[in-house]
C-alpha cells in the first residue's frame, strides 16, 4: 500500500481499489477498475491492478457458479444458464472457466437432461446454442481432492492458507456444504474436534444451520465468525437472510447501516436496505437505496430487477427499461431477458422482440404456464386473436394455476370472448 500512497496520494482511485480489495467488495472493485486510465499507470501498479481484478472476477465467478449449480439442483435451468454465463465472463482462472464451460456444455447429469429437452424443442433456427458446445469434450467429474483444490484456489491467499490448515474433518464438511449436501455436512461438522472449532468452523456451520432453519444456533455461529472475520461475505449474507426470514427488520437495518459505516459490502447492504424500504412503502427511499447499490457496483440480477420494478412503480419508465436492459439475455440463442420482455408487453413496446423472448424461454420451461400466457397476451396486443385462443384454452383447462396467474388468464379469455356472447 505504501507504493500507491507515495505515487498517488491518499485520495487516488488506485488506493481506493486497494481498500475495496481489502474489504472484499469485488463488484465495486471491478467497476472502479474500469474507470481507471491504465495506460498512464506505472508498470508495477498496472500489474497490481490486474491481480486485484483477477481476484475480484474469480470471487464473483465463484458466487455465480454456486448459484448456477444450486439452480440446476432445483431444476431451474434458465436461472442456471444466466449465472453460469456470468461466471464464465467473470472468471480469470482456468479451473473456474473450465467448470462453468463444463456445466454449460452439459457435462453434469442435470445439464445433460436440460440440454436434451431444450434441443428437442428448439427447432433448426437455434443452431447449437441449446445443446453441448462444439469442441467441448465430456469430462469426468472432479474427484473430492480436485474439487477442494478448486475451492481453495478461489480464496485470497491468506484465507486459503487458514482454510487449508483447519483440519481434514473441517475441510470435508466444508466441501459437502459447498456441494449442497447439508445433511452430510452437519454430520461431518459434528466430527470436528472441539480444539479445531474456530471462527471458520463457525462461519461454515452457521451457514448450513441457517439453511436448515436452525435460527438460534446459526445466529450464534455466524456472529462469532464475523467478530473474528468481519470481511467474510458468506456468513454475513447468511446472517442478513436469517434476520429477514425471522422478521427482525429493526435489527437487520441496524446491522446493514453499521456495516455500511464500517465500509464493508456497500452495494449489497444498499440493495437489502432498498428491500426494507420498499416493504415499508417508502418508494422514494427504496429507489435512492437502489441507486446507491448500483453506484457501488452491485450486479446481482435480482437487485437490478427489483430496482427496475421500483422505478416503474414510481412512473419512471425510461429508467426502469434502462435497468432491465442490464439483465443477461435469456432463452435459446439469447434475446431479451424475459423480465424486459414483460416490461415491453405491459407498455405495448417491441412486441415482436417480446414474443421471441417468451417463445425462447418457453422452450426451456415448457411446463411453466407463465410463458404460454405471455405469448397469448402478445398475440392479443398485436390483434392476433385467433392465435391467442389455443394457448388461453389450454391454460383454462390446465387448472391448479396460482391465483394471480389464473386471474390474468381469465382476463385474457374475457377479451377473446365474442361480442354479445
XYZ file of C-alpha atoms in Angstrom:
421
model
C 0.000 0.000 0.000
C 2.906 2.390 0.661
C 3.775 2.221 -3.042
C 0.363 3.583 -4.014
C 0.387 6.289 -1.344
C 3.785 7.541 -2.466
C 2.800 7.518 -6.130
C -0.706 8.892 -5.936
C -1.583 10.261 -2.552
C -4.407 9.351 -0.209
C -7.388 10.069 -2.485
C -6.106 8.347 -5.599
C -8.503 5.839 -7.207
C -5.842 3.106 -7.131
C -5.661 3.488 -3.360
C -9.440 3.140 -3.343
C -9.065 -0.116 -5.277
C -6.787 -1.364 -2.542
C -9.440 -0.547 0.060
C -12.113 -2.348 -1.967
C -9.822 -5.357 -2.251
C -9.202 -5.427 1.486
C -12.965 -5.175 2.124
C -13.661 -7.900 -0.481
C -16.139 -5.681 -2.363
C -15.499 -7.422 -5.630
C -18.182 -5.920 -7.853
C -17.317 -2.396 -6.746
C -13.631 -3.134 -7.370
C -14.271 -4.220 -10.963
C -16.455 -1.195 -11.620
C -13.813 1.152 -10.212
C -11.024 -0.558 -12.175
C -12.878 0.025 -15.445
C -12.810 3.775 -14.782
C -9.006 3.851 -14.466
C -6.731 5.083 -17.230
C -4.487 2.011 -17.178
C -2.144 3.266 -19.877
C -0.874 6.096 -17.674
C -0.177 3.900 -14.653
C 3.351 2.758 -13.756
C 4.038 -0.850 -14.748
C 4.139 -2.114 -11.162
C 0.781 -0.536 -10.428
C -0.742 -1.926 -13.626
C 0.330 -5.410 -12.561
C -1.198 -4.953 -9.120
C -4.498 -3.693 -10.578
C -4.627 -6.731 -12.873
C -4.037 -9.012 -9.886
C -6.844 -7.324 -7.945
C -9.294 -7.504 -10.838
C -8.435 -11.155 -11.471
C -9.167 -11.950 -7.825
C -12.412 -9.979 -7.932
C -13.540 -11.708 -11.104
C -12.815 -15.140 -9.653
C -14.681 -14.351 -6.448
C -17.759 -13.181 -8.343
C -17.490 -16.187 -10.647
C -17.418 -18.498 -7.638
C -20.622 -16.947 -6.316
C -22.298 -17.314 -9.709
C -21.105 -20.908 -10.040
C -22.663 -21.703 -6.681
C -25.914 -20.003 -7.724
C -25.880 -21.795 -11.064
C -25.261 -25.206 -9.552
C -27.965 -24.566 -6.953
C -30.403 -23.631 -9.708
C -29.539 -26.862 -11.536
C -30.318 -28.897 -8.428
C -33.705 -27.150 -8.222
C -34.382 -27.726 -11.927
C -34.329 -24.005 -12.806
C -32.221 -24.308 -15.943
C -32.814 -20.762 -17.215
C -31.529 -19.246 -13.988
C -28.626 -21.702 -14.057
C -27.621 -20.612 -17.567
C -27.692 -16.938 -16.544
C -25.410 -17.482 -13.558
C -23.057 -19.817 -15.409
C -22.682 -17.368 -18.304
C -21.866 -14.648 -15.766
C -19.313 -16.929 -14.104
C -17.681 -17.628 -17.467
C -17.442 -13.896 -18.215
C -16.075 -13.016 -14.776
C -13.580 -15.819 -14.138
C -9.909 -15.279 -14.849
C -8.606 -18.602 -13.502
C -8.647 -21.584 -15.859
C -10.265 -24.036 -13.370
C -13.262 -21.762 -12.845
C -13.719 -21.128 -16.567
C -13.450 -24.865 -17.225
C -16.057 -25.646 -14.557
C -18.507 -23.090 -15.965
C -17.891 -24.346 -19.508
C -18.478 -27.954 -18.486
C -21.761 -27.132 -16.802
C -22.956 -25.053 -19.749
C -21.912 -27.786 -22.144
C -23.994 -30.358 -20.317
C -21.336 -32.381 -18.531
C -23.323 -32.625 -15.307
C -26.269 -35.059 -15.280
C -28.767 -32.246 -14.625
C -27.482 -30.192 -17.524
C -27.480 -33.200 -19.872
C -31.181 -33.671 -19.207
C -31.823 -29.964 -19.666
C -29.823 -29.752 -22.894
C -31.603 -32.766 -24.379
C -35.026 -31.366 -23.540
C -34.127 -27.924 -24.885
C -32.659 -29.318 -28.098
C -35.792 -31.386 -28.700
C -37.928 -28.255 -28.604
C -35.560 -25.834 -30.299
C -36.034 -26.385 -33.977
C -33.350 -25.751 -36.535
C -33.192 -21.995 -36.015
C -31.399 -22.322 -32.688
C -28.240 -23.891 -34.040
C -26.030 -25.339 -31.326
C -26.953 -22.884 -28.586
C -29.235 -25.246 -26.719
C -27.051 -28.325 -26.799
C -23.455 -29.093 -25.901
C -20.986 -26.594 -27.281
C -18.921 -27.907 -30.212
C -15.341 -28.750 -29.382
C -16.022 -29.285 -25.661
C -15.449 -32.924 -24.783
C -17.274 -34.651 -21.940
C -15.151 -34.949 -18.816
C -15.387 -36.964 -15.643
C -16.455 -35.038 -12.563
C -13.543 -33.808 -10.474
C -12.709 -36.028 -7.517
C -13.009 -34.679 -3.978
C -9.377 -33.577 -3.931
C -9.767 -31.715 -7.199
C -12.933 -30.005 -6.042
C -11.246 -28.979 -2.810
C -8.277 -27.586 -4.752
C -10.670 -25.604 -6.935
C -12.434 -24.118 -3.929
C -9.205 -23.188 -2.192
C -7.854 -21.614 -5.397
C -10.699 -19.112 -5.429
C -9.912 -17.760 -1.961
C -7.458 -14.953 -1.206
C -4.073 -16.480 -0.409
C -4.117 -15.693 3.317
C -7.623 -17.084 3.754
C -6.848 -20.166 1.647
C -3.937 -20.917 3.974
C -6.228 -20.689 7.002
C -8.856 -22.927 5.412
C -6.214 -25.416 4.329
C -4.806 -25.556 7.861
C -8.204 -26.007 9.515
C -8.015 -29.810 9.564
C -9.264 -32.617 7.299
C -12.578 -33.141 9.117
C -13.493 -29.485 8.712
C -12.429 -29.452 5.054
C -14.596 -32.474 4.271
C -17.571 -30.802 5.968
C -16.915 -27.569 4.108
C -16.765 -29.363 0.771
C -20.039 -31.170 1.493
C -21.670 -27.855 2.425
C -20.401 -26.193 -0.750
C -21.919 -29.010 -2.789
C -25.311 -28.627 -1.102
C -25.212 -31.882 0.892
C -26.212 -30.228 4.164
C -27.122 -33.439 5.998
C -23.693 -34.931 5.358
C -22.033 -31.604 6.122
C -23.665 -31.421 9.553
C -22.584 -34.991 10.342
C -19.029 -34.102 9.355
C -19.077 -30.840 11.330
C -20.037 -32.905 14.398
C -16.867 -34.951 13.944
C -14.575 -31.911 14.033
C -12.581 -31.905 17.305
C -13.507 -29.140 19.747
C -9.987 -27.731 19.567
C -10.412 -27.138 15.812
C -13.769 -25.347 16.024
C -12.553 -21.835 15.340
C -14.163 -18.884 13.530
C -14.018 -20.537 10.099
C -15.787 -23.567 11.525
C -18.468 -21.255 12.941
C -18.817 -19.474 9.596
C -19.368 -22.637 7.571
C -21.507 -24.487 10.100
C -23.552 -21.336 10.716
C -24.387 -21.041 7.015
C -25.589 -24.666 6.931
C -27.596 -24.238 10.144
C -29.238 -21.128 8.712
C -30.209 -23.005 5.551
C -31.752 -25.693 7.734
C -33.840 -23.234 9.734
C -31.887 -23.619 12.995
C -32.060 -19.878 13.644
C -30.695 -19.578 17.194
C -27.709 -21.894 16.708
C -26.990 -20.390 13.292
C -27.002 -16.835 14.588
C -24.595 -17.679 17.397
C -22.182 -19.282 14.928
C -22.447 -16.515 12.340
C -21.920 -13.677 14.809
C -18.916 -15.478 16.307
C -17.425 -15.887 12.842
C -17.992 -12.258 11.892
C -16.398 -10.979 15.088
C -13.195 -12.700 14.022
C -13.539 -12.280 10.245
C -15.791 -9.282 9.520
C -14.638 -9.307 5.882
C -16.165 -12.766 5.192
C -19.193 -12.228 2.998
C -20.991 -15.573 3.098
C -21.637 -15.654 6.874
C -22.703 -12.017 6.674
C -25.122 -12.829 3.860
C -26.472 -15.787 5.835
C -26.999 -13.590 8.915
C -28.802 -10.954 6.859
C -31.075 -13.614 5.366
C -31.729 -15.129 8.797
C -32.776 -11.769 10.277
C -35.014 -11.107 7.279
C -36.691 -14.524 7.425
C -37.329 -14.188 11.158
C -38.773 -10.678 10.548
C -36.299 -8.904 12.834
C -36.191 -5.932 10.499
C -35.056 -3.341 13.048
C -32.016 -5.480 13.916
C -31.411 -6.133 10.240
C -31.452 -2.442 9.378
C -29.058 -1.694 12.224
C -26.681 -4.407 11.010
C -26.762 -3.120 7.446
C -26.170 0.521 8.381
C -23.383 -0.354 10.812
C -21.716 -2.424 8.092
C -22.022 0.486 5.654
C -20.446 2.797 8.210
C -17.561 0.333 8.519
C -17.048 0.410 4.751
C -17.934 -3.218 4.005
C -20.234 -4.801 1.394
C -21.666 -1.430 0.363
C -23.537 -2.491 -2.776
C -25.066 -5.498 -1.065
C -26.129 -3.512 2.025
C -27.793 -0.787 -0.028
C -29.673 -3.421 -2.030
C -31.017 -5.018 1.152
C -31.967 -1.605 2.566
C -33.896 -0.958 -0.647
C -35.916 -4.110 0.024
C -36.652 -2.992 3.581
C -37.773 0.481 2.477
C -39.911 -0.983 -0.306
C -41.590 -3.280 2.220
C -42.446 -0.228 4.305
C -43.934 1.511 1.276
C -41.183 4.144 1.193
C -40.751 4.126 -2.578
C -38.508 7.191 -2.807
C -36.184 5.882 -0.095
C -36.132 2.472 -1.770
C -35.276 3.988 -5.155
C -32.491 6.040 -3.571
C -31.080 2.936 -1.870
C -31.222 1.067 -5.184
C -29.341 3.866 -6.899
C -26.689 3.703 -4.186
C -26.390 -0.080 -4.602
C -25.913 0.182 -8.349
C -23.450 3.046 -7.946
C -21.393 0.777 -5.684
C -21.203 -1.798 -8.461
C -23.932 -4.220 -7.403
C -24.634 -6.509 -10.381
C -26.908 -9.176 -8.905
C -29.773 -9.720 -11.419
C -32.336 -9.904 -8.600
C -31.239 -6.482 -7.351
C -31.375 -4.970 -10.834
C -34.871 -6.408 -11.366
C -36.047 -5.071 -8.000
C -34.663 -1.619 -8.731
C -36.379 -1.618 -12.121
C -39.670 -2.616 -10.509
C -39.388 0.295 -8.072
C -38.606 2.752 -10.865
C -41.564 1.517 -12.895
C -43.921 1.775 -9.918
C -42.731 5.366 -9.466
C -43.630 6.116 -13.096
C -40.032 6.286 -14.293
C -40.376 4.005 -17.284
C -37.218 5.066 -19.093
C -35.108 4.415 -16.013
C -36.825 1.057 -15.453
C -36.230 -0.092 -19.030
C -32.600 1.017 -18.904
C -32.059 -1.124 -15.816
C -33.782 -4.160 -17.331
C -31.512 -3.997 -20.377
C -28.622 -4.746 -17.998
C -30.031 -8.204 -17.261
C -28.364 -11.098 -19.093
C -30.130 -12.249 -22.232
C -32.216 -15.358 -21.804
C -33.566 -18.327 -23.641
C -32.184 -20.342 -26.520
C -29.737 -18.333 -28.566
C -30.055 -15.235 -26.416
C -32.604 -12.491 -26.969
C -34.161 -10.145 -24.441
C -34.384 -11.195 -20.819
C -37.982 -12.294 -20.087
C -38.385 -9.580 -17.434
C -37.508 -6.964 -20.048
C -39.927 -8.645 -22.458
C -42.668 -8.468 -19.814
C -41.943 -4.771 -19.368
C -42.344 -4.236 -23.116
C -45.616 -6.170 -23.084
C -47.005 -4.056 -20.239
C -46.210 -0.902 -22.178
C -47.065 -2.152 -25.678
C -43.495 -1.793 -26.944
C -41.254 -4.039 -29.095
C -43.904 -6.758 -29.184
C -42.098 -8.858 -31.797
C -38.954 -8.964 -29.673
C -41.031 -9.717 -26.573
C -42.726 -12.601 -28.384
C -39.351 -14.008 -29.434
C -38.149 -13.877 -25.834
C -41.238 -15.627 -24.442
C -41.095 -18.382 -27.052
C -37.431 -18.874 -26.317
C -37.854 -19.190 -22.568
C -40.877 -21.484 -23.044
C -38.577 -23.932 -24.813
C -36.519 -24.099 -21.636
C -39.506 -24.177 -19.281
C -42.249 -25.924 -21.273
C -44.320 -26.673 -18.171
C -44.299 -23.084 -16.888
C -47.746 -21.569 -17.701
C -46.430 -18.032 -17.276
C -44.684 -18.022 -20.635
C -47.589 -19.544 -22.574
C -49.811 -16.833 -21.111
C -47.330 -14.117 -22.075
C -47.269 -15.438 -25.654
C -51.071 -15.299 -25.782
C -51.043 -11.772 -24.354
C -48.647 -10.643 -27.070
C -50.953 -12.165 -29.690
C -53.859 -10.197 -28.200
C -51.812 -6.990 -28.096
C -50.903 -7.450 -31.767
C -54.530 -8.146 -32.699
C -53.901 -11.814 -33.496
C -56.939 -13.035 -31.571
C -57.218 -16.409 -33.322
C -53.630 -17.257 -32.428
C -54.331 -16.459 -28.783
C -57.354 -18.747 -28.467
C -55.423 -22.043 -28.344
C -52.971 -21.049 -25.592
C -55.718 -19.494 -23.446
C -57.998 -22.515 -23.808
C -55.074 -24.738 -22.846
C -54.418 -22.664 -19.742
C -58.097 -22.605 -18.749
C -58.211 -26.389 -18.975
C -54.999 -26.859 -17.005
C -56.242 -25.891 -13.561
C -54.099 -25.513 -10.475
C -52.671 -22.166 -11.586
C -51.542 -19.631 -8.973
C -54.420 -17.248 -8.375
C -52.637 -14.190 -9.750
C -51.833 -16.041 -12.962
C -55.325 -17.560 -13.148
C -56.797 -14.066 -12.903
C -54.696 -12.943 -15.869
C -55.834 -15.988 -17.860
C -59.498 -15.199 -17.119
C -58.960 -11.578 -18.159
C -57.393 -12.690 -21.449
C -60.269 -15.139 -22.026
C -62.769 -12.321 -21.459
C -61.035 -10.211 -24.104
C -61.257 -13.108 -26.577
C -64.938 -13.809 -25.879
C -67.086 -12.971 -28.948
C -69.120 -9.770 -28.620
C -72.678 -10.476 -27.416
C -71.895 -13.971 -26.140
